[in-house]
mmCIF file of C-alpha atoms in Angstrom:
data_model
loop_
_atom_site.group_PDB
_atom_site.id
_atom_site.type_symbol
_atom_site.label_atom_id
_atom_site.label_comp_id
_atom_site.label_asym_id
_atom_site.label_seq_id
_atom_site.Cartn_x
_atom_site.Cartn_y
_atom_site.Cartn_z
ATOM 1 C CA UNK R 1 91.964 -56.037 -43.386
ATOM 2 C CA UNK R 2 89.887 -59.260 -42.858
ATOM 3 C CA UNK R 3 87.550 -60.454 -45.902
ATOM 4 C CA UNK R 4 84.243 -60.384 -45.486
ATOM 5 C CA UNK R 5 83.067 -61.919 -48.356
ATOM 6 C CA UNK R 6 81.381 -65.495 -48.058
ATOM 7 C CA UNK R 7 82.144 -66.455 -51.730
ATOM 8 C CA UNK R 8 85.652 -66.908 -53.097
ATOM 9 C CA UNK R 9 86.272 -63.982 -55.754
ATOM 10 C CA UNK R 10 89.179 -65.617 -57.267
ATOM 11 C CA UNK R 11 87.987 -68.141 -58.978
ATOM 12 C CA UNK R 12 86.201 -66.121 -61.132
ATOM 13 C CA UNK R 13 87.500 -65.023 -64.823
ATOM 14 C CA UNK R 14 83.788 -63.049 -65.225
ATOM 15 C CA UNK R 15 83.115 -59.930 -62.684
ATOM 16 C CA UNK R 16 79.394 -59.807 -63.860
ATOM 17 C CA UNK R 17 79.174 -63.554 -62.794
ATOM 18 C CA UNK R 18 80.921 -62.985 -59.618
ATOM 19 C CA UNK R 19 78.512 -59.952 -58.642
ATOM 20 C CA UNK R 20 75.448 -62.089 -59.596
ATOM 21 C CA UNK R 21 76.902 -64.827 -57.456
ATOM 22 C CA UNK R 22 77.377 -62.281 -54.662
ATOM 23 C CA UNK R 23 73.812 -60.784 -54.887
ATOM 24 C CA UNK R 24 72.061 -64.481 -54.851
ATOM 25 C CA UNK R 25 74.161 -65.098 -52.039
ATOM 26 C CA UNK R 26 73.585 -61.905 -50.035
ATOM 27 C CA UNK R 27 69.973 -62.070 -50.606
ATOM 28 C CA UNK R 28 69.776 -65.185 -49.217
ATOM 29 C CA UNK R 29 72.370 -65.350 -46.206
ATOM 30 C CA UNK R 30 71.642 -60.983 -45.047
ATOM 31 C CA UNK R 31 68.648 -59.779 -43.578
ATOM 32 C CA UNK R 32 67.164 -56.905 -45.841
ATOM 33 C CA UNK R 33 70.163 -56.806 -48.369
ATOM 34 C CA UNK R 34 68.644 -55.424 -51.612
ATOM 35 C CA UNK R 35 69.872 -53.607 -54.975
ATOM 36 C CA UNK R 36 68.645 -50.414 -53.403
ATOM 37 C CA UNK R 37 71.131 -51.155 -50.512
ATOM 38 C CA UNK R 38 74.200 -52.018 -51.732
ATOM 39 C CA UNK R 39 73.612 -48.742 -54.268
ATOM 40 C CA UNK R 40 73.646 -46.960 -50.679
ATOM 41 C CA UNK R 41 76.693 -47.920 -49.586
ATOM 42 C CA UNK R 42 78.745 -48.198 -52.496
ATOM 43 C CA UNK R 43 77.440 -43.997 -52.929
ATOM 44 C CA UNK R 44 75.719 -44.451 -56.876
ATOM 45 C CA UNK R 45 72.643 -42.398 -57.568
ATOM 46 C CA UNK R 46 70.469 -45.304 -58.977
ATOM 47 C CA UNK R 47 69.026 -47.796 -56.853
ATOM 48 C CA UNK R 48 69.232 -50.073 -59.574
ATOM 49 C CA UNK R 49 73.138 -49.794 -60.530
ATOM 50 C CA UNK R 50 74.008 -52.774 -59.330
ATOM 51 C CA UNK R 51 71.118 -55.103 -61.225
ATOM 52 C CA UNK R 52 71.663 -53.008 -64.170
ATOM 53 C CA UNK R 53 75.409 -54.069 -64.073
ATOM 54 C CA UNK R 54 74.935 -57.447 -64.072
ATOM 55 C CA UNK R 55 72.586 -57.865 -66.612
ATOM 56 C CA UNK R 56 75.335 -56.384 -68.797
ATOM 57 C CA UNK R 57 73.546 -52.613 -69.352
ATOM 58 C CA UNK R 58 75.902 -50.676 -67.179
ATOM 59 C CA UNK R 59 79.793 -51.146 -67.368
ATOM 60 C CA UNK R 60 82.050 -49.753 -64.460
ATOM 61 C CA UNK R 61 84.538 -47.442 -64.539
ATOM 62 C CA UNK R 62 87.194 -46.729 -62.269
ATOM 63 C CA UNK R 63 84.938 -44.479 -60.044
ATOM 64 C CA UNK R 64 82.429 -47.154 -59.951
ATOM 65 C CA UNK R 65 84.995 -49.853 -59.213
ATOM 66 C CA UNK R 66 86.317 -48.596 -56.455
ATOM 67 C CA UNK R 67 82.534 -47.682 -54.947
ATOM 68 C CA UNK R 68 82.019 -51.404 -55.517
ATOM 69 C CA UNK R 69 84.924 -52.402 -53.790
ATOM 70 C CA UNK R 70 83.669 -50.092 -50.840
ATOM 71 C CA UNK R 71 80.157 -51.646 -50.576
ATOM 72 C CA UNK R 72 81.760 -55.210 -51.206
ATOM 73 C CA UNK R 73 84.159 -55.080 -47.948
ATOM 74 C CA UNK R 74 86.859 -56.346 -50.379
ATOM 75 C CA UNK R 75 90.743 -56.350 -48.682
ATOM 76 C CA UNK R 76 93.564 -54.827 -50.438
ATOM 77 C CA UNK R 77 94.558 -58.050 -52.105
ATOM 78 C CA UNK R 78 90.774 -59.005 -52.966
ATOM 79 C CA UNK R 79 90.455 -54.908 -54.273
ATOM 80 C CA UNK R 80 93.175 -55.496 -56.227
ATOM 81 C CA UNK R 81 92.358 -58.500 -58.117
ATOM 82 C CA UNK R 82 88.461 -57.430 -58.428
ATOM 83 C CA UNK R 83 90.124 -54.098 -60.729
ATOM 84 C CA UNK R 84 91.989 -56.992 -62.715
ATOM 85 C CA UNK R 85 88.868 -59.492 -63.271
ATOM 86 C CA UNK R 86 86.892 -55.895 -64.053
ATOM 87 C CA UNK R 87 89.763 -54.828 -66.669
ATOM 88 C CA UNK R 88 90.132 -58.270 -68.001
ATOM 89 C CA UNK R 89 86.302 -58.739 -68.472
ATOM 90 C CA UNK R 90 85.612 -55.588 -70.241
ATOM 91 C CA UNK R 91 88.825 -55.599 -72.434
ATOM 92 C CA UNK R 92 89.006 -56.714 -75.872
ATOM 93 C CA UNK R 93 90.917 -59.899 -77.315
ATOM 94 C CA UNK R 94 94.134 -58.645 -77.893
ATOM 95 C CA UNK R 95 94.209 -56.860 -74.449
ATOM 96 C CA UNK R 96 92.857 -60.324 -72.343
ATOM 97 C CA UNK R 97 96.333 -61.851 -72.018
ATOM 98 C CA UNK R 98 98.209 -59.002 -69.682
ATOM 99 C CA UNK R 99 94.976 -58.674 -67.805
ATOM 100 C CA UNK R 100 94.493 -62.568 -67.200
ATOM 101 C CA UNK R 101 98.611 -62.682 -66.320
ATOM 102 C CA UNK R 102 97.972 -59.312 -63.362
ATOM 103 C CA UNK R 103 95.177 -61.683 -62.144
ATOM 104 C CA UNK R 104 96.932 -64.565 -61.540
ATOM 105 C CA UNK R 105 99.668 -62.836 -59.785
ATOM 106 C CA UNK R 106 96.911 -61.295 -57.644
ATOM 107 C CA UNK R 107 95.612 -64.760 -56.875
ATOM 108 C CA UNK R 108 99.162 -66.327 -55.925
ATOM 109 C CA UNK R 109 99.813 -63.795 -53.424
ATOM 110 C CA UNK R 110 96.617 -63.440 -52.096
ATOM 111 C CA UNK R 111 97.058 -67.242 -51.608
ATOM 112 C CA UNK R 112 100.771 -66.635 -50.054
ATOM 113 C CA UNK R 113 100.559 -68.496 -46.678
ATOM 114 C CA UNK R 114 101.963 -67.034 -43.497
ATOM 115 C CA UNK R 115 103.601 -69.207 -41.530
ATOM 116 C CA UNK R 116 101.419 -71.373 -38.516
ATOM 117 C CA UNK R 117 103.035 -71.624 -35.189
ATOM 118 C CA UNK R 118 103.169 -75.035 -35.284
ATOM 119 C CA UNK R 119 104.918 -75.028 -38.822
ATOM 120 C CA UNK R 120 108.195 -72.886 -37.148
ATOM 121 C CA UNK R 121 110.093 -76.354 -37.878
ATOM 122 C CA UNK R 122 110.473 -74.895 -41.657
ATOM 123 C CA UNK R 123 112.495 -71.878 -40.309
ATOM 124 C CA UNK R 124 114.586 -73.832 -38.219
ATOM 125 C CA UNK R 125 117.386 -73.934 -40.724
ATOM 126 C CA UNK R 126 118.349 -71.877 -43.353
ATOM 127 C CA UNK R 127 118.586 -74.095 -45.917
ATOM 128 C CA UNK R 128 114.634 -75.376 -46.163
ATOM 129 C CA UNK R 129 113.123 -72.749 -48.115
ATOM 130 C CA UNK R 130 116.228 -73.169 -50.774
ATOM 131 C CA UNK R 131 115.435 -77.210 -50.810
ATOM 132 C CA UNK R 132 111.872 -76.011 -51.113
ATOM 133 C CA UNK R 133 112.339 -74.075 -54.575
ATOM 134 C CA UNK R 134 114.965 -76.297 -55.757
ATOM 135 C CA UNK R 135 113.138 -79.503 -55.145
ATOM 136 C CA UNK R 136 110.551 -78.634 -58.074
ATOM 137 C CA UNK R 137 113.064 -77.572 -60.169
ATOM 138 C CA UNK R 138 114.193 -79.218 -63.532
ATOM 139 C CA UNK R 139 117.871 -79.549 -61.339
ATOM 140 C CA UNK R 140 115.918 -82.305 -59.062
ATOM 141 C CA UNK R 141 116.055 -85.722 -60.474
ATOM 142 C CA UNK R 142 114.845 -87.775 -57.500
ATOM 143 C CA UNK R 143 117.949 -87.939 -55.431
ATOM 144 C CA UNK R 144 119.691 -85.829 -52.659
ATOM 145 C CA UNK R 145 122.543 -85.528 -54.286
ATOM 146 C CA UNK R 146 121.764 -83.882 -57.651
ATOM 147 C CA UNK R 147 120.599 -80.418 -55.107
ATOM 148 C CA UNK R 148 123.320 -81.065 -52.549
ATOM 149 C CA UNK R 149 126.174 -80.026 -55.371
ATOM 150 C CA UNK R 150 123.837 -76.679 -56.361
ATOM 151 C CA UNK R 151 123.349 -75.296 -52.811
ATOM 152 C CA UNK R 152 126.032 -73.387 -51.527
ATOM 153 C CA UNK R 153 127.372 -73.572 -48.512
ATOM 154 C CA UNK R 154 127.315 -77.216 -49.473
ATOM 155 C CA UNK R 155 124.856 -79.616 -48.066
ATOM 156 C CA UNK R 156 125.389 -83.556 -47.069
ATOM 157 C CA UNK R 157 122.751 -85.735 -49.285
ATOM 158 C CA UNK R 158 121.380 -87.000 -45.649
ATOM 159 C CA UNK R 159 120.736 -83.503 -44.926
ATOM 160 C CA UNK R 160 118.572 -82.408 -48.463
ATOM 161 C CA UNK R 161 116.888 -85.712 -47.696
ATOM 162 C CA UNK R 162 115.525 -84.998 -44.105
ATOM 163 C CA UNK R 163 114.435 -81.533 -45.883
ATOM 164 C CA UNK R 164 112.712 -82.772 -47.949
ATOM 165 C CA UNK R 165 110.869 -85.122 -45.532
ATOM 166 C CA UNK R 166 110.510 -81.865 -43.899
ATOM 167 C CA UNK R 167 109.093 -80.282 -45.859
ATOM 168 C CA UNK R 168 106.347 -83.441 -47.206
ATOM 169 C CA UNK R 169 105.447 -83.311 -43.844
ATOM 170 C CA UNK R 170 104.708 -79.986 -43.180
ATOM 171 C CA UNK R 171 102.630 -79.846 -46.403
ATOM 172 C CA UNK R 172 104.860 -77.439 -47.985
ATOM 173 C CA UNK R 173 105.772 -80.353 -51.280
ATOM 174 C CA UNK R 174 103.794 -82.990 -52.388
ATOM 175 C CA UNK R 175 104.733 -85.662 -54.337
ATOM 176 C CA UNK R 176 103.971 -85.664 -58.396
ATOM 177 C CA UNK R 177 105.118 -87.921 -60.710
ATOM 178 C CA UNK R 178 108.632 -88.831 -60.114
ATOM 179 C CA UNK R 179 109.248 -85.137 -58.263
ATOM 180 C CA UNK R 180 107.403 -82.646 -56.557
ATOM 181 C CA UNK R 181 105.119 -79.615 -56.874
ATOM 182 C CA UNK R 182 105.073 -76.713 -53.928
ATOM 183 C CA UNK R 183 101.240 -76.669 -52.744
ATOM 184 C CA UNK R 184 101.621 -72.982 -52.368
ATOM 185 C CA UNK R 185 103.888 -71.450 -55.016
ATOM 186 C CA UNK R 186 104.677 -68.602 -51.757
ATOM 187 C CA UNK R 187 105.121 -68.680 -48.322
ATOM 188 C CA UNK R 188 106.020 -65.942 -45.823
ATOM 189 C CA UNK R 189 106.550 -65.328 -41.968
ATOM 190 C CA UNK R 190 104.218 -62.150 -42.453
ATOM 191 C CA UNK R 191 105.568 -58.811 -41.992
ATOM 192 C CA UNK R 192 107.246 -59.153 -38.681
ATOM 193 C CA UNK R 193 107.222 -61.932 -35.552
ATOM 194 C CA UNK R 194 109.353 -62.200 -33.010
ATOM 195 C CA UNK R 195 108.890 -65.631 -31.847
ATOM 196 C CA UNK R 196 112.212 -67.460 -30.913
ATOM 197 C CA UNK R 197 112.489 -69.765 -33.814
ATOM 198 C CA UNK R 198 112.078 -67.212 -36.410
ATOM 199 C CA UNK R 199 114.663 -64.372 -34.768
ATOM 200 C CA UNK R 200 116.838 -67.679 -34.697
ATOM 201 C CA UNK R 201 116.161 -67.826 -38.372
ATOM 202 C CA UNK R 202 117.306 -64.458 -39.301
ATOM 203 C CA UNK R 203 120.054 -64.408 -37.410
ATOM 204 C CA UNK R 204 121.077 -67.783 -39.409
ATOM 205 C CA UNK R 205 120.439 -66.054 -42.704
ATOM 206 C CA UNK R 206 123.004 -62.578 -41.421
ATOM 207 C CA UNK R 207 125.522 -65.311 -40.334
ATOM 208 C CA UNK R 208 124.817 -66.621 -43.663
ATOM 209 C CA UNK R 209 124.919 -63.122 -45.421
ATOM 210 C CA UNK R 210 128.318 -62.758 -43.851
ATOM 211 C CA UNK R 211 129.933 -65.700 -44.832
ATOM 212 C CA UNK R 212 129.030 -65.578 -48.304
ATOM 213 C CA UNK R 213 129.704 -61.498 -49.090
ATOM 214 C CA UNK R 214 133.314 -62.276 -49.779
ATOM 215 C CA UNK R 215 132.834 -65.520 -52.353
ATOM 216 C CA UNK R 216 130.329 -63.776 -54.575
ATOM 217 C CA UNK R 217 131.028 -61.343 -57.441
ATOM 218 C CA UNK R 218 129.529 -57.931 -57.370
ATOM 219 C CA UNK R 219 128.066 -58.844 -60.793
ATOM 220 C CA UNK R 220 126.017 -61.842 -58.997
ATOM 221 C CA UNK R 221 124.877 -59.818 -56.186
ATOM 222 C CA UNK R 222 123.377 -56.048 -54.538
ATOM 223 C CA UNK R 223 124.895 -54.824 -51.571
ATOM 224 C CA UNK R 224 123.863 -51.525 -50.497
ATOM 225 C CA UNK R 225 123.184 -49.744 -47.127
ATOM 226 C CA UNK R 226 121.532 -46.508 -45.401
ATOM 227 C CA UNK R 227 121.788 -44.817 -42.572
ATOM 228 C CA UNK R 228 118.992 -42.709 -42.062
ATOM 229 C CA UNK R 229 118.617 -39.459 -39.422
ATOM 230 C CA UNK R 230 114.824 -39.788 -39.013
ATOM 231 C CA UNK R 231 111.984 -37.622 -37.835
ATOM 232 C CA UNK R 232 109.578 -38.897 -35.370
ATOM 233 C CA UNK R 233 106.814 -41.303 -36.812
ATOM 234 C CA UNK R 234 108.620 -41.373 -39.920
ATOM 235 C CA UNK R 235 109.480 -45.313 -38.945
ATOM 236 C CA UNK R 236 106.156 -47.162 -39.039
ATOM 237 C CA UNK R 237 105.905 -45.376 -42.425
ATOM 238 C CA UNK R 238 109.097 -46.634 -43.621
ATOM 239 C CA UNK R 239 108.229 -49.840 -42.541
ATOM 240 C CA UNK R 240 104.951 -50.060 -44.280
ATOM 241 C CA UNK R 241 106.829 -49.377 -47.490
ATOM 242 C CA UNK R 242 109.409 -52.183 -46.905
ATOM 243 C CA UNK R 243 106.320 -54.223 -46.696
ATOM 244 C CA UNK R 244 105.144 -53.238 -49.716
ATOM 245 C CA UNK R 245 108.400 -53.709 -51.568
ATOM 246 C CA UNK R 246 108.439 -57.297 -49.856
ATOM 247 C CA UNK R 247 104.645 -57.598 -51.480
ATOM 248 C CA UNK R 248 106.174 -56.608 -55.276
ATOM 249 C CA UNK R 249 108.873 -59.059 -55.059
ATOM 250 C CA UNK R 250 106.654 -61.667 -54.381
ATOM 251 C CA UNK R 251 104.486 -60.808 -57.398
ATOM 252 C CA UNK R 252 107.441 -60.584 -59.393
ATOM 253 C CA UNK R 253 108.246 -64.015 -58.853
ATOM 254 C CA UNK R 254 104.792 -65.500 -58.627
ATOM 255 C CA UNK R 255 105.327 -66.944 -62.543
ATOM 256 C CA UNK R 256 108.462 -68.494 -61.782
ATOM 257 C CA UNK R 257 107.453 -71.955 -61.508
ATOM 258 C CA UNK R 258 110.471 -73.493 -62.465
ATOM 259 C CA UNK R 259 113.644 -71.344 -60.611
ATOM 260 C CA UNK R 260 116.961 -71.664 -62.113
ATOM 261 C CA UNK R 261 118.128 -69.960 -59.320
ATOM 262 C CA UNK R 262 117.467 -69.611 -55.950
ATOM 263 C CA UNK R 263 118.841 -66.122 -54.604
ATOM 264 C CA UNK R 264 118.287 -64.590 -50.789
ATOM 265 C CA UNK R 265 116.895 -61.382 -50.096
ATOM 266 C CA UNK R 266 117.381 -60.014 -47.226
ATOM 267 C CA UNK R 267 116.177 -56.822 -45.552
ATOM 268 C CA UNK R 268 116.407 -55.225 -42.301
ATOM 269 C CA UNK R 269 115.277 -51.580 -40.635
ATOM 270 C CA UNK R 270 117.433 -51.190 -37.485
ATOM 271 C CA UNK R 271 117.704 -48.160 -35.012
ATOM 272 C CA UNK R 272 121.557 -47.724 -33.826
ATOM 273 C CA UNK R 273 120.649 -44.974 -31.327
ATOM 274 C CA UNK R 274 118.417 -44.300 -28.242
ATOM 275 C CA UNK R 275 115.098 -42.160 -29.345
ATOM 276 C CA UNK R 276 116.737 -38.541 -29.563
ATOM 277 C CA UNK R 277 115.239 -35.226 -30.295
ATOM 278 C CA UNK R 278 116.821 -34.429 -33.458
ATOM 279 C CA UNK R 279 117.620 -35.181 -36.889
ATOM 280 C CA UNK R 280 120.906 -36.209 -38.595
ATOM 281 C CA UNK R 281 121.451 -35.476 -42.248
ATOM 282 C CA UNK R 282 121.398 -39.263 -43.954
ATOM 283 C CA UNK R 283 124.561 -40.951 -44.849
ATOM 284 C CA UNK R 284 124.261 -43.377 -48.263
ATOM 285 C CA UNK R 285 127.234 -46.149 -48.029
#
């Protein structure tokens, strides 16, 4: 879902200040917005919910959160981090920190930035996103050759070099200091494309899967597989849910500025038959 807010919600750290914000703005920008409005379509009672929120003699609850959320167009990542700026204003001292962490998660992925068309160049080798996270790492101490040891299957120096250019020029790295910093701390594809450079990509990555299964110890890695007798529609929902796993990964990871590590996850949903008319118990390998 598109945003359709005007006003950036994630820069706030007060949800009273962003909702006055919003209001001033809304008033001024929206032809015959009022408080008796937006207490229309967020569903509350009073006409006056909204003022009496801001000025700090109404508190929401979960109901009223996600009512606001309604009559604020918010998307699912903006939703999201408005219950975390809500929890995190209301809480008490000791409670602040875990709610201030959730938010900033929420604000790195909502920031994650899917790939432009003319930005394919990244994906045209496999080894660019791992030069990406390495490169800011405390492994990277201004030449090629200090990641060209750590990567594995090994790398010429001339080759972490041009990634690196790469990636400087894509605006992916920017230079600080002696190093680099990522300018977003995530990037994805998106949930699915087809074009030609990225299928090339992921067929790189299974080539690359397949060659490094056997040098890898079972303790250093998860290998698992299903095959799945299905019931019609039941795959957009599994893929939704892939998607969402994808998302929680992501977040996972969003704190980990410094990787000590760089590990490859990959994931794919398959069919190995024609559309037939009936269902097969699953198999688990």
């Amino acid at each position: 879902m598109k945003s359709t807010l005007e006003i950036n919600l994630f820069e706030y750290r007060d949800y009273r200040k962003f909702l006055c914000d919003y209001y001033d703005y809304a008033k001024k920008n929206r032809r015959g917005f009022s408080f008796r409005l937006f207490s229309f379509k967020a569903g509350f009672a009073s006409p006056n919910f909204l003022k009496r929120v801001m000025e700090g003699d109404r508190s929401l609850t979960p109901e009223s959160i996600e009512k606001c959320i309604i009559a604020l167009g918010l998307n699912k990542q903006e939703a999201e981090f408005f219950r975390y700026l809500v929890d995190y204003t209301q809480a008490g001292d000791q409670e602040k920190n875990q709610f201030l962490s959730k938010m900033v998660r929420s604000r790195k992925v909502a920031e994650i930035s899917p790939l432009e068309k003319d930005r394919y160049e990244y994906y045209s080798s496999w080894y660019h996103p791992v030069v990406r996270e390495l490169v800011v790492s405390n492994y990277y101490d201004g030449t090629p050759a200090s990641l060209s040891v750590l990567i594995r299957p090994s790398l010429t120096e001339s080759q972490v070099e041009k990634s690196i250019e790469l990636l400087v020029r894509l605006g992916f790295i920017k230079k600080r200091g002696k190093g680099y910093c990522q300018s977003s701390s995530l990037v994805t594809t998106g949930a699915e494309s087809l074009e030609a450079s990225l299928m090339h990509y992921h067929q790189n990555l299974l080539k690359l899967s397949h060659d490094l299964l056997p040098q890898i110890k079972p303790a250093e890695r998860d290998v698992s597989a299903l095959t799945l007798g299905i019931a019609k529609g039941r795959l957009p929902i599994i893929k939704k849910k892939v998607q969402e796993f994808r998302m929680e990964i992501l977040k996972l990871v969003a704190d980990d500025l410094n990787p000590e590590e760089v590990v490859l996850l990959n994931i794919q949903l398959l069919p190995v038959t024609q559309k037939i008319g009936t269902n097969v118990l699953a198999k688990h390998h």
